[in-house]
XYZ file of C-alpha atoms in Angstrom:
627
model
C 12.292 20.367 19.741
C 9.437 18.617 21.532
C 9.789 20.430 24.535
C 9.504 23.791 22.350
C 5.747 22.853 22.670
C 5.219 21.436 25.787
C 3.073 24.642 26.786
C 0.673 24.016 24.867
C 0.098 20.075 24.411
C 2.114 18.929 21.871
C 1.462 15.685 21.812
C -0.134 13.075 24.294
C 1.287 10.648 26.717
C 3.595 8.225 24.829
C 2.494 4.318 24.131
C 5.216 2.789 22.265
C 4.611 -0.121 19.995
C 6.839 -2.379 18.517
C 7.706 -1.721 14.740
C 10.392 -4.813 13.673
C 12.614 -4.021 10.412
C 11.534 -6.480 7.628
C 13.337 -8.942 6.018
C 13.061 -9.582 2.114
C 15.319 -12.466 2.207
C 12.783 -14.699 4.330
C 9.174 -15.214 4.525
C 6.715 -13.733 7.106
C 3.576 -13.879 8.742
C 1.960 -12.365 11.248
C 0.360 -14.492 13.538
C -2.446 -11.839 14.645
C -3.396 -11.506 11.079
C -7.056 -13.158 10.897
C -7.685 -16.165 7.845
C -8.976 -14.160 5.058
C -10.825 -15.795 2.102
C -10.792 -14.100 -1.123
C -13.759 -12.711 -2.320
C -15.737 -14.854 -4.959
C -15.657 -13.799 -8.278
C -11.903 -12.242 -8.071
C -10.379 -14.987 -9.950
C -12.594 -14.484 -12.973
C -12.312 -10.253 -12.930
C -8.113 -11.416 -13.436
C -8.929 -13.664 -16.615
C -11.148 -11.016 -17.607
C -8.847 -8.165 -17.521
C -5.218 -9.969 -18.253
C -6.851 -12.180 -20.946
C -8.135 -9.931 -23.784
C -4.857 -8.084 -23.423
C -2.955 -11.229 -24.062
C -5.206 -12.108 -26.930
C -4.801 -8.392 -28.714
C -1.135 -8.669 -28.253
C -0.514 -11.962 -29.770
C -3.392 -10.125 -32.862
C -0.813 -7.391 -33.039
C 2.468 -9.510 -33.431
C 1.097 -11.358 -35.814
C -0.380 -8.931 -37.789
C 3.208 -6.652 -37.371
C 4.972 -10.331 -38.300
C 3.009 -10.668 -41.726
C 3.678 -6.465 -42.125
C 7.388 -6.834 -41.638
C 7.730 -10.943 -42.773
C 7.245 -10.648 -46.701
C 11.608 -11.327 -47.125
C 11.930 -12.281 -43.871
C 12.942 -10.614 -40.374
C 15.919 -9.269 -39.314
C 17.191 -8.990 -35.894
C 16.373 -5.407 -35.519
C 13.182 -5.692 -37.388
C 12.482 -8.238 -34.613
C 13.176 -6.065 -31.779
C 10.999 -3.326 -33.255
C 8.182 -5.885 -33.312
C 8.583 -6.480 -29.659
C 8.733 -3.474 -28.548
C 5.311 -2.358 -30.386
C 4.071 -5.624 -28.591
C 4.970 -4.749 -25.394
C 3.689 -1.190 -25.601
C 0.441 -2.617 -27.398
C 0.334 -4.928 -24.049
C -0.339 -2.343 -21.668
C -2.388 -0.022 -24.063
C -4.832 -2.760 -24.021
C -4.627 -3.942 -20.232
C -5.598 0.002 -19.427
C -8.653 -0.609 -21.943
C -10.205 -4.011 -20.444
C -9.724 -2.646 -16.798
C -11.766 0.368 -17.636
C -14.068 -1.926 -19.843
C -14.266 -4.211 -16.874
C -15.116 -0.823 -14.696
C -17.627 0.126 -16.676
C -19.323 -3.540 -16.608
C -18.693 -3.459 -12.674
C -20.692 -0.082 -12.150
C -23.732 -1.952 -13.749
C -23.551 -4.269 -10.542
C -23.666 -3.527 -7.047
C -20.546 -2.819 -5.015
C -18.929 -5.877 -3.745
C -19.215 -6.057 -0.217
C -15.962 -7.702 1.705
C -16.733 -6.266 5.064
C -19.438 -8.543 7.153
C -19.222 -8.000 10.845
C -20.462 -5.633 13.253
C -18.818 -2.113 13.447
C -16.725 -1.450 17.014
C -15.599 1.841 17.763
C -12.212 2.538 16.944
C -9.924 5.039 18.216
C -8.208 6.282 15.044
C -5.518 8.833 14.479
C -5.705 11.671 11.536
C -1.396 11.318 10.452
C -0.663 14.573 8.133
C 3.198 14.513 8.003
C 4.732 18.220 6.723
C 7.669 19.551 5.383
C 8.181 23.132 4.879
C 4.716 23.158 3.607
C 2.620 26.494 4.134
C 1.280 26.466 7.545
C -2.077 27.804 7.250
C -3.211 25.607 4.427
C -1.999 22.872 6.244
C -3.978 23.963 8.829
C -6.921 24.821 7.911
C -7.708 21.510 5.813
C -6.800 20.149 9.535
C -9.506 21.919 10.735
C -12.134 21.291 8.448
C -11.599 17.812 8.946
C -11.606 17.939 12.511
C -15.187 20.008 12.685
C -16.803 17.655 10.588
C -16.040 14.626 12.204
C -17.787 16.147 15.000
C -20.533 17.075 13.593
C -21.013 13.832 11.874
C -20.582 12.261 15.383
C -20.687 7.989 15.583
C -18.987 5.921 17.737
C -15.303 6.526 16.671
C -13.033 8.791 18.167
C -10.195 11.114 16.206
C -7.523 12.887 17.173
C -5.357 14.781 14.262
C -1.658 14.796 14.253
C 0.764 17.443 12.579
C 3.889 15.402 12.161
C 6.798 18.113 11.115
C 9.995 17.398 9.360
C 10.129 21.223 8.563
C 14.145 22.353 8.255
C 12.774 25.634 7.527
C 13.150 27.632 11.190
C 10.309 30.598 10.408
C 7.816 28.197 8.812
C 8.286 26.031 12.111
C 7.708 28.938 13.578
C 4.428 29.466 11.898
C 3.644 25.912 11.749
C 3.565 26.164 15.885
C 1.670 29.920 15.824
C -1.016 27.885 13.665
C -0.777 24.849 15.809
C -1.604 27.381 18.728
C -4.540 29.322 16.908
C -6.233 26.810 15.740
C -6.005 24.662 19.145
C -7.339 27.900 20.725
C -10.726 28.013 18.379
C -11.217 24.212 18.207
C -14.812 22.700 19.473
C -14.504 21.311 22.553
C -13.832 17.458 22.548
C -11.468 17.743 19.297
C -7.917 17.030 19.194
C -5.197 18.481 17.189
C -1.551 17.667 17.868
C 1.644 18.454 16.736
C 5.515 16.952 16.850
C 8.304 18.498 15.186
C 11.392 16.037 14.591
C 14.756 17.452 14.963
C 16.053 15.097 12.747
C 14.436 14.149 9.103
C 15.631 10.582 9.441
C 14.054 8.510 6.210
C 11.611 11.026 5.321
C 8.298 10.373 5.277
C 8.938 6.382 6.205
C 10.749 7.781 9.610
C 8.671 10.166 10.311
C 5.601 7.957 10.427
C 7.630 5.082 11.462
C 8.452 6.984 14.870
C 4.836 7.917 15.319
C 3.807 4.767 15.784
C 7.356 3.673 17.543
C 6.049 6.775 20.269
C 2.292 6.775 19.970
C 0.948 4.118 17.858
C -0.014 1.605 21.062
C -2.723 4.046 21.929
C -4.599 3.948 18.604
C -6.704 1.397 16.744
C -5.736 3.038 12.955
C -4.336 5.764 11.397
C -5.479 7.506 8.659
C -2.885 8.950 6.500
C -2.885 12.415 5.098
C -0.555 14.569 2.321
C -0.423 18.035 2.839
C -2.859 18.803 0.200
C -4.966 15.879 1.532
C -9.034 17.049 2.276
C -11.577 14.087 3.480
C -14.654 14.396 3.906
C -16.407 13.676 7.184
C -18.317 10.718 5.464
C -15.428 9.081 3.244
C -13.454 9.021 6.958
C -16.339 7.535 8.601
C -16.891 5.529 6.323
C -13.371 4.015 5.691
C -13.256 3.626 9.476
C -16.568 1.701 9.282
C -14.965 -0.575 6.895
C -11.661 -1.140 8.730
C -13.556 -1.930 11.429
C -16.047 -4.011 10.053
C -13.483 -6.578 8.465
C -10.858 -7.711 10.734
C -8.935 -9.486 8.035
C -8.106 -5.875 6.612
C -4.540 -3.988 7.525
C -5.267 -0.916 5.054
C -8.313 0.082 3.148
C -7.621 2.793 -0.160
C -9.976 5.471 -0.796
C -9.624 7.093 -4.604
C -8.482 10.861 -4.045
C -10.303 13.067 -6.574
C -7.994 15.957 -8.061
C -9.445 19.309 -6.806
C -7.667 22.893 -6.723
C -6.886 23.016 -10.375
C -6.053 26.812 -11.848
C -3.960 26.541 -15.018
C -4.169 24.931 -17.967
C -2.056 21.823 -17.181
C -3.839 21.382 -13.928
C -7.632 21.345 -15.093
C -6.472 18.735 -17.785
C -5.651 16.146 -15.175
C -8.273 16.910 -13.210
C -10.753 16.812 -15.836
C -9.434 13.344 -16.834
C -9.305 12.468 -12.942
C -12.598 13.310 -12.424
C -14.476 11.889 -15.584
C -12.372 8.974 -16.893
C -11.057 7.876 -13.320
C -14.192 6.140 -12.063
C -14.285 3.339 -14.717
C -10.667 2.540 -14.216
C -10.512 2.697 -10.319
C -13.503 0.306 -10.779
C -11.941 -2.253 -12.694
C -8.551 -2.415 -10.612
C -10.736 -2.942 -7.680
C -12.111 -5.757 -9.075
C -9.215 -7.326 -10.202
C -7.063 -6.426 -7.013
C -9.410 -8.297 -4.464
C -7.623 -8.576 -1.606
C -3.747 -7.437 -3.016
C -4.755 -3.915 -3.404
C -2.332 -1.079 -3.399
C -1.337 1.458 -1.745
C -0.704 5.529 -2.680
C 0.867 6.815 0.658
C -2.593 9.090 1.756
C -5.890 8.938 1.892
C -6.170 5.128 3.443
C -6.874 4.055 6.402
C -4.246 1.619 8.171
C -4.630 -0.771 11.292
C -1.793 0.412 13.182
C -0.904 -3.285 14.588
C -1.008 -4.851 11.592
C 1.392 -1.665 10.333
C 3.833 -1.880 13.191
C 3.907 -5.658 12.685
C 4.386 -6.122 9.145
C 5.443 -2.873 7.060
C 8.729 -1.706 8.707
C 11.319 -0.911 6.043
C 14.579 -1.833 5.903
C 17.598 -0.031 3.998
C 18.347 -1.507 0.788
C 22.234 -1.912 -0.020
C 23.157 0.313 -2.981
C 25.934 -1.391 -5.920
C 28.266 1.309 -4.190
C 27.754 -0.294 -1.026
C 25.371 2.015 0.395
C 22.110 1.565 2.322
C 19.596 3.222 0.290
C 16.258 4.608 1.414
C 12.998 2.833 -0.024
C 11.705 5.881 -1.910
C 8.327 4.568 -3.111
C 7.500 3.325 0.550
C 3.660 2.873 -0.247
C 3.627 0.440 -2.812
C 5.969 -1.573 -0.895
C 3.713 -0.926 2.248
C 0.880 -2.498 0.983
C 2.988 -5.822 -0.321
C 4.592 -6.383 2.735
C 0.800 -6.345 4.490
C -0.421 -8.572 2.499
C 2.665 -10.684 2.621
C 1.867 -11.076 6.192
C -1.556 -12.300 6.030
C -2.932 -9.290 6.120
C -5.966 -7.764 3.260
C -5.278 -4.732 1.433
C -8.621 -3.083 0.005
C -9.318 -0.595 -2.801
C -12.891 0.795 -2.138
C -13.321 3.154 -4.971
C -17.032 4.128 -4.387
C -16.495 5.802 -1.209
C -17.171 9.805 -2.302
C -15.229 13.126 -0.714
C -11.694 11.802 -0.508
C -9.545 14.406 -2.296
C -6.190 16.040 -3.455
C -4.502 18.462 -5.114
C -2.286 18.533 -8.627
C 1.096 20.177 -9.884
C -0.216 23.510 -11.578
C 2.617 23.607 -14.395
C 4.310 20.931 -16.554
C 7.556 21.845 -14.726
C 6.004 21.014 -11.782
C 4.448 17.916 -12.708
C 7.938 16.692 -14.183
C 9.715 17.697 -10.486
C 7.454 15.189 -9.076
C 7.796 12.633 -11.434
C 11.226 12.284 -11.269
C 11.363 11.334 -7.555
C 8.448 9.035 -8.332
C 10.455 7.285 -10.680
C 13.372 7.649 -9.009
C 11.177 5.272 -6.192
C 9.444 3.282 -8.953
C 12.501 1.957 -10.656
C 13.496 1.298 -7.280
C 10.975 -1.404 -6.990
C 12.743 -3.531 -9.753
C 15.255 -4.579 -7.487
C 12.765 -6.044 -4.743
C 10.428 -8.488 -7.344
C 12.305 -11.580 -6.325
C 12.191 -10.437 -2.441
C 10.259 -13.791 -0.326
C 6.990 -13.686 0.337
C 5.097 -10.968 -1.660
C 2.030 -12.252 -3.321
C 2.043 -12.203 -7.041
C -0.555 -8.994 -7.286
C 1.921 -7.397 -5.192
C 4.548 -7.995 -7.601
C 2.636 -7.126 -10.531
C 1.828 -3.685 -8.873
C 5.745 -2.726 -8.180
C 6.452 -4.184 -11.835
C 3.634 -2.089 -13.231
C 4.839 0.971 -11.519
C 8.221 0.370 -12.686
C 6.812 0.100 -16.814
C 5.065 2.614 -16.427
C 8.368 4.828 -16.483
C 10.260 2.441 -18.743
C 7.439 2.548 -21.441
C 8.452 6.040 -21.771
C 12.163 5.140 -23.339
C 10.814 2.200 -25.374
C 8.075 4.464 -27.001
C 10.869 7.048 -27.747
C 13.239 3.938 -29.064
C 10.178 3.221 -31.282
C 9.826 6.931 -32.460
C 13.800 7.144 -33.464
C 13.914 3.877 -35.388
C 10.458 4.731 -37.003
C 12.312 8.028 -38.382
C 15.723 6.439 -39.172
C 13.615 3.546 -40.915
C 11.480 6.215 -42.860
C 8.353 5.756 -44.734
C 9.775 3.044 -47.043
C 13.228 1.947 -48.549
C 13.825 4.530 -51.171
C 13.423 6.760 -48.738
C 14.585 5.587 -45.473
C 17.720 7.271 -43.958
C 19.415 4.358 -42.807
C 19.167 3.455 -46.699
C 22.933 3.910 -47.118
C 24.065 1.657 -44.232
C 21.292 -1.145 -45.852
C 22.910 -1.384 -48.746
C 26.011 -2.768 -46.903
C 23.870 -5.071 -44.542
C 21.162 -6.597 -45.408
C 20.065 -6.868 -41.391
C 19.031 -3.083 -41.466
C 15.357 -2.746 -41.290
C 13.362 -1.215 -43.766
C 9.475 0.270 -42.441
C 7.270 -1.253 -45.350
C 5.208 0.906 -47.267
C 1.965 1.471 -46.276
C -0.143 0.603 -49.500
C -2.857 -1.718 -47.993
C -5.788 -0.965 -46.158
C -4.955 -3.619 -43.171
C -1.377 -1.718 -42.660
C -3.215 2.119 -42.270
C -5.475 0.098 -40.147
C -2.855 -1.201 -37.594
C -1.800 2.654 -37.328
C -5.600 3.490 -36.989
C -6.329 0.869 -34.058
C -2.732 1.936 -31.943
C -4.043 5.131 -31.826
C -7.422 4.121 -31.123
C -6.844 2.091 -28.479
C -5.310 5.344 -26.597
C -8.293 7.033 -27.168
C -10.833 3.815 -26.596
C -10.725 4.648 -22.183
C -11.292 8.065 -22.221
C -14.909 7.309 -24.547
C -15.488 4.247 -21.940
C -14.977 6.216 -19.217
C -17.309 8.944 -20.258
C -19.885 6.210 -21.161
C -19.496 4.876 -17.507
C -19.693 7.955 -16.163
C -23.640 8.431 -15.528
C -23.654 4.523 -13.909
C -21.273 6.577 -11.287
C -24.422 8.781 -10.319
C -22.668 11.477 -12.525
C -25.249 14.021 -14.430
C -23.594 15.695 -17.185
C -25.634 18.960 -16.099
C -23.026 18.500 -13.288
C -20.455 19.351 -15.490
C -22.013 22.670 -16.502
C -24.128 20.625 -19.420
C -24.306 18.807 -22.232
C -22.582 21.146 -24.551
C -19.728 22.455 -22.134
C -19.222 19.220 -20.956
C -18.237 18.020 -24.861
C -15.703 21.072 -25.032
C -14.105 20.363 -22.034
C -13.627 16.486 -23.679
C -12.592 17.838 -26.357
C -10.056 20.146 -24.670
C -8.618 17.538 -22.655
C -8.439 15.319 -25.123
C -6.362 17.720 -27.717
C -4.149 18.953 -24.789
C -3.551 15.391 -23.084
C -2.635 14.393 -27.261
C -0.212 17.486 -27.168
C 1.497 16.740 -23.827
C 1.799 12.803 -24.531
C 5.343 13.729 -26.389
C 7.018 15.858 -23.980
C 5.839 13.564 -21.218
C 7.217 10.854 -23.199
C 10.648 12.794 -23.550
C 10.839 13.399 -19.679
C 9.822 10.239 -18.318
C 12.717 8.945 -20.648
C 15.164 11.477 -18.786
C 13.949 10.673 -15.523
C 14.727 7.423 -16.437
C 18.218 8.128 -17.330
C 18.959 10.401 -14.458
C 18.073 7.369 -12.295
C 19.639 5.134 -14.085
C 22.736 7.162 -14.205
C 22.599 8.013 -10.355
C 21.606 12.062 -11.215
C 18.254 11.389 -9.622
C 19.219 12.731 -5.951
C 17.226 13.215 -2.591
C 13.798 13.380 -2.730
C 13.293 17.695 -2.160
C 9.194 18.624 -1.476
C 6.328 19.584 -3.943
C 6.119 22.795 -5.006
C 2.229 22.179 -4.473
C 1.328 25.985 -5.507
C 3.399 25.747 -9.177
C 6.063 27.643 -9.930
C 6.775 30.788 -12.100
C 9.169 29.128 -14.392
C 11.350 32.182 -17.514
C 11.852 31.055 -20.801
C 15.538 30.437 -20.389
C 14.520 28.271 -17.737
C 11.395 26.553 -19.603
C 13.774 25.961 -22.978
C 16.571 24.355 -20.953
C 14.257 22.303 -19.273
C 12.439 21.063 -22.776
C 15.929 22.107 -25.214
C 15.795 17.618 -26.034
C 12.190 17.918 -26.734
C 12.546 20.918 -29.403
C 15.655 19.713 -30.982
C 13.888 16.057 -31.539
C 10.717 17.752 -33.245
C 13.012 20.328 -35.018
C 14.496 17.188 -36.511
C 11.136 15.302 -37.118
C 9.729 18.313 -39.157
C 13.173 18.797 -40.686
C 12.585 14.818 -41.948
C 9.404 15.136 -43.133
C 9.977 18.295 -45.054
C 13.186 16.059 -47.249
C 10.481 13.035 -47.134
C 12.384 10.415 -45.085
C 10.717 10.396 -42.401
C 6.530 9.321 -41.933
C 3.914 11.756 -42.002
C 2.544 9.633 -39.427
C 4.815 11.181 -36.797
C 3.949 14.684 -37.819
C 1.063 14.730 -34.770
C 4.431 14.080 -32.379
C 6.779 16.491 -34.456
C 4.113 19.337 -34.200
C 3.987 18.785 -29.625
C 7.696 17.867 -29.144
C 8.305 21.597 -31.580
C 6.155 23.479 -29.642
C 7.394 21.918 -26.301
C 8.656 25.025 -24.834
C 5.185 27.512 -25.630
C 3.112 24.566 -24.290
C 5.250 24.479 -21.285
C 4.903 27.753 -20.526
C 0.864 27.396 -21.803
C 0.607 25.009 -18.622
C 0.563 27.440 -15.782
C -1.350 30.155 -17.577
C -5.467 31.205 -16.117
C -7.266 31.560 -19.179
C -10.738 30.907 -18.107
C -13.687 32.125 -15.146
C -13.079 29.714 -12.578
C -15.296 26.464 -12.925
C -16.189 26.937 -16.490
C -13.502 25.083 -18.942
C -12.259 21.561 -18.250
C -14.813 21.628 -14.719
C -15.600 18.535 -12.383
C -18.552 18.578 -10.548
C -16.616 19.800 -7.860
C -15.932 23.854 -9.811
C -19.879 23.977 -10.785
C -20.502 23.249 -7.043
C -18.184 23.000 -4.107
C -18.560 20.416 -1.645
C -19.005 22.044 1.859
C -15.634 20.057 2.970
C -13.644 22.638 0.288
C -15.659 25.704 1.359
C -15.086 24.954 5.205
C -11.221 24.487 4.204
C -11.036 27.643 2.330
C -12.281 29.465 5.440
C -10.698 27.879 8.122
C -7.504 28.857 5.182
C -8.080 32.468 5.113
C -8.913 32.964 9.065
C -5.636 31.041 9.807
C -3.773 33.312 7.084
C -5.237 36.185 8.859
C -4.190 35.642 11.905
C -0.835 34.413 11.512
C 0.245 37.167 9.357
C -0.583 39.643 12.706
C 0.154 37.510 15.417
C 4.055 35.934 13.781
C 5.593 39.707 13.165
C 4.566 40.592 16.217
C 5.901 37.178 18.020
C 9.273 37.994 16.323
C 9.612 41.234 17.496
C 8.718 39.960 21.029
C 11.613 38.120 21.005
C-alpha cells in the first residue's frame, strides 16, 4: 500500500534503526543511557505522600476493629474490615497527593533539566485507525502552522501512521493527505504510511516507524487522534528533552477539551479544575519513574528503539498475547534501562478529547482494563524499578477496587443495619461466624461513615483551593457564581455516576477475567446514539441491584446509608441516556477556561477541520466516479 502514495511523497527516505524485543526474565541496561541522579527532595515528597495514607489506614482498622470487636471477630467480619482498609488506603493516597500538589504549587517548579538546548530533529507520530480523516487532519495542520510560526532551532516533520481496514476512509485519509500537503507553508512536512497489515496495533505500528524511519530523527512526539498541542507545550517539551540528556520520555498533562453532553463536561470540568493539584503531587513523588499515557510525550527515539520493544506474553492457553496497555509498560522498561522518565505537569496547551456518553466511556474502559489487569502478570518481571511497579499495580487496583467496593455494598445489605434486622439473621442463628453490621448508636460510628465519605469529597475542595496558585482566575470560569454551580453540578453528577461506574468496572473485570474481554476495536471518539433497549441491557445489573437496595430499605433490612447508591444504581438507565444529552449554550455549564475563551490552537483546528471537510466532501465523489 506504500506505493499507492508514492506520487505524492508518502514518506521519506528510509533509516532503519534497531528496535531489540525485551526480555522480562533478565535485567537490562542500556549502555548509552547517561548516569542520572535523582532530583533532591524526591525521597521526602514519597514519605510525604505514602505516609499519611499508611497512618489513616492503620486509624481506620482500628477504629473498624473496636466497631466490629465488642464479642469478638469472625472470619468474615475480618475480611469486611480489610477490605474497607484497603479501599480507605487509596481514598487517602489520592488525598495527600493532591494535598502534596497543592503545597508544591506554593513553590517553584522543580527544574531537572540543566544543560544547553541543541536542536533536535523531532518527528510529530499520530497513528490512525478508521478515524475521520479531516479531523485528523486538520489538528495535523494546526500543529504544523504553529510550529512555524513559533520558529526556534528544532525541526518537525508530522507523520500520519494508518492502520485504517476501512478501504473509503483510506481513501479519504489519502485525498486529505493530498489537500492538505497541497496548502501547507513552505518548509513544513506532513507524511503519511498506510500498513497493509495491523500487526500489534498501536505497539506495531509505531514499532515499525522507528524499525523504517526512526534513525533519521532525534524524538518523536506521540499523538492520539484527538491529540491538539500547542506550538509552545511542543517547543517546550522538546526544549526539555533536549536540555537533559539523562531523559528517554518527558509527559505533558493533556487537558480534556471538546466536551458537548452532559457526561462529557463532567470530566472535563473535574479535568480541568481538580487535575492540576493532583498532576502536581504525582510529579513530585514520581521524580525520575514517571509514567507514561501513550500521547502527548515526547520520546528520544534511541533510547525507545533500545529499551521499550515489547515482547508477546504467553497466554495460560498457550498463546502469545499482545501487551495491551503498552504505555505504562513503555515507560518501566525506560527507566529499567537507565533511562529518566519525566512528568512535567506545568507545561500549558497540551490537550485531548473525552467519550461523550457513559456507553462510550464504559467501551473504553473495558479495553483499558482489559490492558491494566494485564499488568498483574509482569510485577515480578527483572529489572523494573519499584515506582514502575507501583504504577502497573496502581493501574491494575484501580479496576479491582471496583469489585471490592461492590463486595462491600452486598455484604453491607445482607448484614443490614443491625442483628434484628439483618437478612443473613436466619443463617446466624445456626453459625455464630456470620457477621452482624453493629448498630450505629454512637457518635464515633456515624462519624467513621461521615469521614469515608468525606475523604471522597476532601480532593475535589483541595483542588479548587489550589486552583488560583495554578494562575487560574475564577472569572475564567465565567465567575464566581457560575463557577460554584458548575462545582456543584459536577459534584452531584460525578456522586450519581460513582455506582454505575462501580457496577461496570466490576464487569469489565469479570469479562477479563473470564476471557470475554476480546480485541481491542477503536474509540467511538464522537459518542454514540445509544436506544433504550440498548441502554437497559447495557445497565439491566445496575437497575436490578438498586431495585433490590430500595426494595431492602423499604422492609428495613437493609441501611439507609446505602440509599444515596440505591437512588444512582435505580436510575442507571435515565442517567445513561442523560449522558449524551446538550442541555446547555455552549461554554456556560460545567466550562473550563478553555469554553469562556478558546485557545487559538482549537480555533486554528476547527478551521483547518471545516476547510478539509469541505473539500473532501467535493473532491472524494468526484475521485470515485473517476475511477
Amino acid at each position: 500500500m506504500d506505493e499507492v502514495m508514492n506520487d505524492f511523497r508518502a514518506m521519506p527516505a528510509e533509516s532503519p534503526r534497531t528496535m531489540p524485543v525485551q526480555d522480562f526474565s533478565t535485567e537490562y541496561r542500556d549502555d548509552n543511557a547517561p548516569a542520572s541522579v535523582q532530583e533532591e527532595g524526591v525521597a521526602l515528597w514519597r514519605v510525604l505522600a505514602f505516609s499519611p495514607a499508611m497512618v489513616a489506614t492503620l486509624g481506620m482498622l482500628w477504629a473498624m476493629t473496636g466497631w466490629f470487636g465488642k464479642d469478638g471477630i469472625s472470619l468474615l467480619e475480618a475480611l469486611l474490615i480489610t477490605l474497607i482498609c484497603f479501599n480507605f488506603f487509596w481514598i487517602t493516597f489520592t488525598v495527600s497527593t493532591v494535598i502534596l500538589g497543592m503545597v508544591s504549587l506554593t513553590r517553584h517548579s522543580p527544574r531537572p533539566t540543566h544543560g544547553p538546548a541543541r536542536p533536535l530533529k523531532v518527528a510529530l507520530c499520530m497513528p490512525v485507525y478508521n478515524e475521520v480523516p479531516w479531523y485528523v487532519l486538520g489538528s495535523a495542520r494546526s500543529m504544523l502552522e504553529e510550529l512555524r510560526a513559533r520558529g526556534g532551532s528544532h525541526r518537525y516533520a508530522m507523520f500520519i501512521l494508518s492502520d485504517t481496514r476501512d478501504e473509503e476512509i483510506a481513501r479519504q485519509e489519502q485525498a486529505a493527505v493530498r489537500a492538505v500537503q497541497s496548502q501547507l507553508s513552505p518548509g513544513l512536512e506532513l507524511y503519511y504510511r498506510r500498513r497493509e497489515q495491523n500487526t500489534d496495533r498501536k505497539v506495531g505500528n509505531i514499532a515499525e516507524w522507528v524499525s523504517r524511519w526512526g534513525g533519521a530523527y532525534d524524538a518523536m512526539l506521540v499523538l492520539d487522534a484527538d491529540s491538539l498541542m500547542t506550538g509552545r507545550a511542543i517547543l517546550r517539551l522538546t526544549d526539555a528533552l533536549s536540555r537533559d540528556p539523562a531523559a528517554g520520555l518527558i509527559q505533558s498533562f493533556p487537558q480534556l477539551i471538546g466536551a458537548q453532553s452532559v457526561f462529557a463536561r463532567m470530566q472535563q470540568f473535574a479535568n480541568g479544575v481538580y487535575g492540576a493539584a493532583f498532576a502536581e503531587g504525582m510529579a513530585r513523588w514520581c521524580g525520575q519513574e514517571g509514567n507514561y499515557w501513550g500521547h502527548n510525550a515526547i520520546i528520544r527515539t534511541a533510547a525507545f528503539a533500545a529499551s521499550a520493544g515489547l515482547p508477546h506474553l504467553r497466554g495460560m492457553n498457550g498463546s502469545d498475547k499482545l501487551i495491551m496497555s503498552h504505555d505504562f509498560v513503555e515507560a518501566g522498561l525506560l527507566r529499567r534501562a537507565g533511562w529518566a522518565v519525566r512528568f512535567l505537569p506545568r507545561i500549558k496547551g497540551s490537550y485531548e478529547e473525552t467519550p461523550q456518553t457513559l456507553i462510550d466511556h464504559v467501551q473504553r474502559d473495558r479495553r483499558w482494563c482489559q490492558g491494566n489487569l494485564q499488568h498483574l502478570g509482569l510485577l515480578r518481571s527483572k529489572g523494573f524499578m519499584p515506582i514502575s511497579r507501583f504504577h502497573m499495580f496502581h493501574g491494575a487496583i484501580g479496576y479491582l477496587m471496583s469489585p471490592i467496593w461492590f463486595s462491600l455494598l452486598v455484604m453491607w445489605a445482607l448484614i443490614g443495619p443491625s442483628e434484628e434486622a439483618s437478612v443473613l439473621k436466619y443463617f446466624s442463628e445456626s453459625n455464630p461466624t456470620m457477621p452482624m453490621w453493629p448498630e450505629m448508636t454512637e457518635g464515633r460510628h456515624v462519624l467513621i461513615i461521615v469521614l469515608m465519605y468525606a475523604m471522597l469529597l476532601a480532593p475535589k475542595l483541595v483542588g479548587v483551593a489550589a486552583l488560583p496558585l495554578t494562575g487560574a482566575r475564577f472569572t475564567e470560569f465565567g465567575g464566581a457564581g457560575r463557577f460554584v454551580l458548575s462545582f456543584l453540578s459536577e459534584v452531584l453528577l460525578s456522586i450519581l455516576y460513582a455506582p454505575i461506574l462501580m457496577v461496570q468496572q466490576m464487569i469489565a473485570v469479570l469479562r477479563t477475567a473470564f476471557g470475554m474481554q476480546k480485541g481491542w476495536s477503536p474509540q467511538a471518539r464522537a459518542g454514540g446514539t445509544y436506544g433504550f433497549t440498548t441502554v437497559l441491557q447495557c445497565h439491566l445489573l445496575e437497575t436490578i441491584s438498586g431495585a433490590a437496595l430500595v426494595t431492602g430499605m423499604f422492609f428495613g433490612v437493609v441501611s439507609p446509608w446505602l440509599l444515596p447508591i440505591a437512588v444512582s444504581l435505580v436510575l442507571a438507565v435515565p442517567l445513561s441516556m442523560l449522558s449524551g444529552m446538550h442541555l446547555w449554550q455552549a461554554g456556560r455549564w460545567m466550562g473550563t477556561r478553555e469554553d469562556f475563551r478558546a485557545p487559538p490552537i482549537t480555533q486554528a483546528a476547527r478551521h483547518y477541520r471545516a476547510e478539509l471537510k469541505s473539500m473532501l466532501d467535493g473532491a472524494v465523489p468526484q475521485a470515485r466516479a473517476a475511477e
